[in-house]
Amino acid sequence: MNKNLRKAVIAGNWKMNKTPSEAKELLTQIAPLVKDAQCEVVACVPYVDLAVAVEAVKGTNIKIGAENAHWEEKGAFTGEISTGMLKEVGVEYVVLGHSERRQYFGETDETVNKRTKAVLKAGLKPIVCVGELLWERECNITEEVVARQIKLDLFDVSAEDVKNVVIAYEPVWAIGTGKVATADQAEEVCALIRATLAKLYSKEIADAITIQYGGSMNDANAAELLAKENVDGGLIGGASLVAEKFAAIAAAANA
Ligand code: PEP
């Protein structure tokens, strides 16, 4: 990462883990361990944990994120949550387009784009996830796949708004599998994402956007990944559920 140009963001994606009381306990464990972190530390938690989580991190440097948000402000969308609801609770970040949502819940680049614009309009920060399937990597189309996702997911997002977007490069084959991308593979695609952003906006804007790596990042491999020029943080699943491991990743971003 290049600390002169952008701030590292280390974000946990808790997925469908932790009840509200468990969330409070985990955040209480994490808080003292990350209190000196120079990076942004975020915990993205299930909807029902959000209010408890926001309360639990008061007075700490941890920010709370949600794991999705709908694009409409309100209405007949049973089971969905609006950006206004998230904002009122005190959420600051929202994960969008995670591969599990694309894979299991019919998320498309079109809906990711709508959600991204709604989240930005509400003054929240989207963490927009992109990444190739194993099959796509084997067919040598990683570059095309990821560039296409960036263009579609950010369609019609203004230069002013895009400064509040965090991109998470998450190769789908590395998520929850223990198969981490090599630091060189992560750097290659994060650099490509930055080049795509530079074409869409400008080099200056692209240089200021935080691009995370996600996919089996843990306390053992974080330092090597984060040492790369274009890897500005991490979106962490499994390891974010263990306070010491998550804190060690945040410490690696400080180094
Ligand atoms: C994720 O959920 O975004 C993720 C990267 O998971 P894991 O770290 O468990 O691979």
Short mmCIF file of C-alpha atoms and ligand atoms in Angstrom, two decimals:
data_model
loop_
_atom_site.label_atom_id
_atom_site.label_comp_id
_atom_site.label_asym_id
_atom_site.label_seq_id
_atom_site.Cartn_x
_atom_site.Cartn_y
_atom_site.Cartn_z
CA MET A 1 0.00 0.00 0.00
CA ASN A 2 1.07 3.55 -0.53
CA LYS A 3 0.41 5.38 2.73
CA ASN A 4 1.25 8.75 1.22
CA LEU A 5 -1.66 8.49 -1.19
CA ARG A 6 -4.39 6.58 0.67
CA LYS A 7 -5.47 5.16 3.99
CA ALA A 8 -5.52 1.42 4.51
CA VAL A 9 -8.92 -0.05 5.40
CA ILE A 10 -8.99 -3.35 7.27
CA ALA A 11 -12.57 -4.59 7.32
CA GLY A 12 -14.04 -7.74 8.78
CA ASN A 13 -16.92 -9.38 6.94
CA TRP A 14 -18.63 -11.45 9.59
CA LYS A 15 -21.10 -12.98 7.10
CA MET A 16 -23.89 -14.91 8.91
CA ASN A 17 -21.98 -15.29 12.17
CA LYS A 18 -22.47 -13.96 15.71
CA THR A 19 -25.66 -13.17 17.56
CA PRO A 20 -25.99 -9.66 19.05
CA SER A 21 -24.55 -10.73 22.41
CA GLU A 22 -21.69 -12.57 20.68
CA ALA A 23 -21.07 -9.51 18.51
CA LYS A 24 -20.75 -7.31 21.59
CA GLU A 25 -18.31 -9.76 23.13
CA LEU A 26 -16.13 -10.00 20.02
CA LEU A 27 -16.01 -6.22 19.51
CA THR A 28 -15.12 -5.75 23.16
CA GLN A 29 -12.21 -8.13 22.65
CA ILE A 30 -11.07 -6.46 19.41
CA ALA A 31 -11.25 -2.83 20.60
CA PRO A 32 -8.22 -2.71 22.93
CA LEU A 33 -6.14 -4.72 20.46
CA VAL A 34 -6.63 -2.25 17.59
CA LYS A 35 -6.68 1.01 19.54
CA ASP A 36 -3.35 2.17 18.09
CA ALA A 37 -4.08 1.13 14.52
CA GLN A 38 -3.22 3.79 11.95
CA CYS A 39 -5.51 2.17 9.41
CA GLU A 40 -9.30 2.38 9.33
CA VAL A 41 -10.70 -0.61 11.23
CA VAL A 42 -14.20 -1.73 10.24
CA ALA A 43 -16.46 -4.58 11.33
CA CYS A 44 -19.25 -5.44 8.86
CA VAL A 45 -21.81 -7.41 10.81
CA PRO A 46 -25.26 -9.00 10.31
CA TYR A 47 -28.22 -6.61 10.33
CA VAL A 48 -29.57 -7.66 13.74
CA ASP A 49 -26.14 -7.02 15.31
CA LEU A 50 -25.79 -3.47 13.98
CA ALA A 51 -27.36 -1.48 16.82
CA VAL A 52 -25.50 -3.46 19.50
CA ALA A 53 -22.27 -3.19 17.50
CA VAL A 54 -22.52 0.60 17.09
CA GLU A 55 -23.07 0.91 20.84
CA ALA A 56 -20.20 -1.47 21.63
CA VAL A 57 -17.63 0.50 19.60
CA LYS A 58 -18.53 3.95 20.99
CA GLY A 59 -15.33 5.67 22.13
CA THR A 60 -13.14 3.29 20.09
CA ASN A 61 -11.60 3.63 16.63
CA ILE A 62 -13.71 0.81 15.14
CA LYS A 63 -16.31 1.67 12.51
CA ILE A 64 -19.36 -0.47 11.82
CA GLY A 65 -20.51 -1.66 8.42
CA ALA A 66 -23.50 -3.60 7.07
CA GLU A 67 -23.28 -6.50 4.63
CA ASN A 68 -25.77 -5.18 2.06
CA ALA A 69 -28.35 -2.42 1.46
CA HIS A 70 -31.31 -1.99 -0.88
CA TRP A 71 -31.38 0.80 -3.48
CA GLU A 72 -34.91 2.04 -2.79
CA GLU A 73 -35.54 4.33 0.16
CA LYS A 74 -38.60 2.38 1.33
CA GLY A 75 -41.46 0.27 0.09
CA ALA A 76 -42.66 -3.24 -0.62
CA PHE A 77 -39.33 -5.07 -0.50
CA THR A 78 -39.86 -7.72 2.16
CA GLY A 79 -36.65 -8.74 3.88
CA GLU A 80 -34.62 -5.79 2.60
CA ILE A 81 -32.95 -2.95 4.54
CA SER A 82 -32.65 0.66 3.32
CA THR A 83 -29.70 3.00 3.53
CA GLY A 84 -31.78 5.35 5.72
CA MET A 85 -32.27 2.57 8.26
CA LEU A 86 -28.55 1.85 8.29
CA LYS A 87 -27.64 5.50 8.63
CA GLU A 88 -29.95 6.09 11.54
CA VAL A 89 -28.41 3.15 13.40
CA GLY A 90 -24.92 4.64 12.95
CA VAL A 91 -23.49 2.46 10.20
CA GLU A 92 -20.66 3.97 8.10
CA TYR A 93 -19.72 1.27 5.57
CA VAL A 94 -21.73 -1.20 3.47
CA VAL A 95 -20.34 -4.29 1.71
CA LEU A 96 -21.89 -4.61 -1.77
CA GLY A 97 -21.69 -7.26 -4.47
CA HIS A 98 -19.98 -9.85 -2.30
CA SER A 99 -19.45 -13.03 -4.33
CA GLU A 100 -21.70 -14.98 -1.94
CA ARG A 101 -24.53 -12.59 -2.78
CA ARG A 102 -23.73 -12.85 -6.49
CA GLN A 103 -23.55 -16.66 -6.27
CA TYR A 104 -26.47 -17.50 -3.96
CA PHE A 105 -28.82 -14.52 -4.06
CA GLY A 106 -28.95 -13.44 -7.69
CA GLU A 107 -26.89 -10.27 -7.28
CA THR A 108 -25.88 -8.80 -10.65
CA ASP A 109 -23.64 -5.91 -11.67
CA GLU A 110 -26.80 -3.95 -12.40
CA THR A 111 -28.12 -4.34 -8.85
CA VAL A 112 -24.66 -3.73 -7.38
CA ASN A 113 -24.57 -0.48 -9.35
CA LYS A 114 -27.99 0.58 -8.03
CA ARG A 115 -26.99 -0.26 -4.46
CA THR A 116 -23.67 1.57 -4.83
CA LYS A 117 -25.39 4.76 -5.96
CA ALA A 118 -27.97 4.55 -3.16
CA VAL A 119 -25.30 3.99 -0.51
CA LEU A 120 -23.26 6.95 -1.78
CA LYS A 121 -26.36 9.16 -1.93
CA ALA A 122 -27.00 8.37 1.74
CA GLY A 123 -23.46 9.47 2.64
CA LEU A 124 -22.31 5.93 3.47
CA LYS A 125 -19.17 4.25 2.13
CA PRO A 126 -19.64 1.25 -0.13
CA ILE A 127 -17.10 -1.57 -0.17
CA VAL A 128 -17.71 -2.85 -3.70
CA CYS A 129 -16.52 -6.44 -4.21
CA VAL A 130 -15.23 -7.69 -7.55
CA GLY A 131 -13.31 -10.79 -8.52
CA GLU A 132 -13.03 -13.65 -10.97
CA LEU A 133 -14.15 -17.27 -10.67
CA LEU A 134 -11.49 -20.00 -10.83
CA TRP A 135 -12.74 -20.97 -14.29
CA GLU A 136 -12.35 -17.39 -15.50
CA ARG A 137 -8.77 -17.24 -14.18
CA GLU A 138 -7.95 -20.53 -15.89
CA CYS A 139 -9.33 -19.12 -19.15
CA ASN A 140 -7.06 -16.07 -18.75
CA ILE A 141 -9.90 -13.57 -18.65
CA THR A 142 -9.38 -12.22 -15.10
CA GLU A 143 -8.47 -8.82 -16.50
CA GLU A 144 -11.61 -8.55 -18.65
CA VAL A 145 -13.91 -9.87 -15.92
CA VAL A 146 -12.68 -7.51 -13.23
CA ALA A 147 -12.51 -4.45 -15.51
CA ARG A 148 -16.08 -5.16 -16.66
CA GLN A 149 -17.32 -5.42 -13.07
CA ILE A 150 -15.65 -2.13 -12.17
CA LYS A 151 -17.17 -0.36 -15.17
CA LEU A 152 -20.67 -1.74 -14.55
CA ASP A 153 -20.70 -1.48 -10.76
CA LEU A 154 -19.53 2.15 -10.90
CA PHE A 155 -21.60 3.19 -13.92
CA ASP A 156 -22.87 6.75 -13.45
CA VAL A 157 -20.98 7.24 -10.16
CA SER A 158 -19.56 10.75 -10.25
CA ALA A 159 -15.90 11.64 -9.78
CA GLU A 160 -16.82 13.33 -6.52
CA ASP A 161 -18.68 10.28 -5.19
CA VAL A 162 -16.17 7.67 -6.28
CA LYS A 163 -13.68 9.10 -3.76
CA ASN A 164 -15.86 7.52 -1.06
CA VAL A 165 -15.85 4.07 -2.67
CA VAL A 166 -13.63 1.26 -1.41
CA ILE A 167 -13.02 -1.55 -3.89
CA ALA A 168 -12.41 -5.08 -2.59
CA TYR A 169 -10.65 -7.37 -5.04
CA GLU A 170 -11.76 -10.83 -3.99
CA PRO A 171 -10.87 -13.71 -6.30
CA VAL A 172 -13.84 -16.02 -5.76
CA TRP A 173 -11.62 -19.11 -5.65
CA ALA A 174 -9.80 -17.67 -2.63
CA ILE A 175 -12.82 -16.86 -0.47
CA GLY A 176 -13.27 -19.17 2.47
CA THR A 177 -11.14 -21.81 0.77
CA GLY A 178 -7.80 -21.26 2.48
CA LYS A 179 -6.34 -20.73 -1.04
CA VAL A 180 -4.90 -17.25 -0.83
CA ALA A 181 -3.82 -15.40 -3.98
CA THR A 182 -0.08 -14.82 -4.03
CA ALA A 183 0.96 -11.29 -3.21
CA ASP A 184 1.99 -10.89 -6.86
CA GLN A 185 -1.40 -12.08 -8.13
CA ALA A 186 -3.19 -9.70 -5.75
CA GLU A 187 -0.95 -6.81 -6.78
CA GLU A 188 -1.41 -7.50 -10.48
CA VAL A 189 -5.22 -7.32 -10.29
CA CYS A 190 -5.33 -4.42 -7.81
CA ALA A 191 -3.04 -2.48 -10.17
CA LEU A 192 -5.33 -3.34 -13.07
CA ILE A 193 -8.33 -2.08 -11.09
CA ARG A 194 -6.48 1.17 -10.41
CA ALA A 195 -5.63 1.54 -14.11
CA THR A 196 -9.31 0.98 -14.96
CA LEU A 197 -10.33 3.63 -12.43
CA ALA A 198 -7.76 6.02 -13.92
CA LYS A 199 -9.31 5.55 -17.38
CA LEU A 200 -12.83 6.08 -16.03
CA TYR A 201 -11.96 9.07 -13.85
CA SER A 202 -8.37 10.34 -13.62
CA LYS A 203 -5.01 9.14 -12.35
CA GLU A 204 -5.29 11.45 -9.39
CA ILE A 205 -8.67 10.05 -8.37
CA ALA A 206 -7.57 6.45 -8.99
CA ASP A 207 -4.49 7.00 -6.83
CA ALA A 208 -6.67 8.11 -3.92
CA ILE A 209 -9.07 5.12 -3.96
CA THR A 210 -8.53 2.34 -1.43
CA ILE A 211 -8.37 -1.11 -3.06
CA GLN A 212 -8.49 -4.03 -0.64
CA TYR A 213 -7.57 -7.64 -1.21
CA GLY A 214 -9.89 -10.31 0.19
CA GLY A 215 -9.71 -14.09 0.12
CA SER A 216 -8.31 -16.15 2.98
CA MET A 217 -6.28 -13.21 4.27
CA ASN A 218 -5.03 -13.96 7.77
CA ASP A 219 -2.47 -12.98 10.38
CA ALA A 220 0.20 -15.09 8.65
CA ASN A 221 -0.11 -13.74 5.09
CA ALA A 222 -1.38 -10.17 5.62
CA ALA A 223 2.02 -8.46 5.85
CA GLU A 224 3.20 -9.81 2.50
CA LEU A 225 -0.05 -8.87 0.75
CA LEU A 226 -0.22 -5.41 2.32
CA ALA A 227 3.40 -4.68 1.39
CA LYS A 228 2.32 -4.45 -2.26
CA GLU A 229 1.96 -0.95 -3.69
CA ASN A 230 -1.66 -1.33 -4.81
CA VAL A 231 -3.04 -3.48 -1.96
CA ASP A 232 -4.49 -0.92 0.44
CA GLY A 233 -6.11 -3.14 3.00
CA GLY A 234 -8.16 -6.25 3.38
CA LEU A 235 -11.70 -7.56 3.49
CA ILE A 236 -11.44 -10.45 5.88
CA GLY A 237 -13.96 -13.20 6.50
CA GLY A 238 -12.93 -16.12 8.69
CA ALA A 239 -9.98 -14.44 10.40
CA SER A 240 -12.11 -11.43 11.38
CA LEU A 241 -14.05 -13.65 13.81
CA VAL A 242 -10.96 -14.19 15.98
CA ALA A 243 -9.98 -11.00 17.81
CA GLU A 244 -6.23 -11.68 17.92
CA LYS A 245 -6.05 -12.64 14.24
CA PHE A 246 -8.05 -9.62 13.11
CA ALA A 247 -5.93 -7.32 15.28
CA ALA A 248 -2.74 -8.83 13.90
CA ILE A 249 -3.93 -8.02 10.35
CA ALA A 250 -4.63 -4.41 11.39
CA ALA A 251 -1.14 -4.29 12.92
CA ALA A 252 0.32 -5.57 9.65
CA ALA A 253 -1.31 -2.59 7.92
CA ASN A 254 0.45 -0.26 10.38
CA ALA A 255 3.91 -1.63 9.59
C1 PEP B 1 -14.90 -12.53 2.56
O1 PEP B 1 -15.90 -12.98 3.10
O2 PEP B 1 -14.97 -11.47 1.95
C2 PEP B 1 -13.65 -13.27 2.64
C3 PEP B 1 -12.60 -12.80 2.04
O3 PEP B 1 -13.67 -14.44 3.39
P1 PEP B 1 -12.38 -15.27 3.87
O4 PEP B 1 -11.41 -14.28 4.45
O5 PEP B 1 -12.91 -16.22 4.89
O6 PEP B 1 -11.81 -15.94 2.67
#
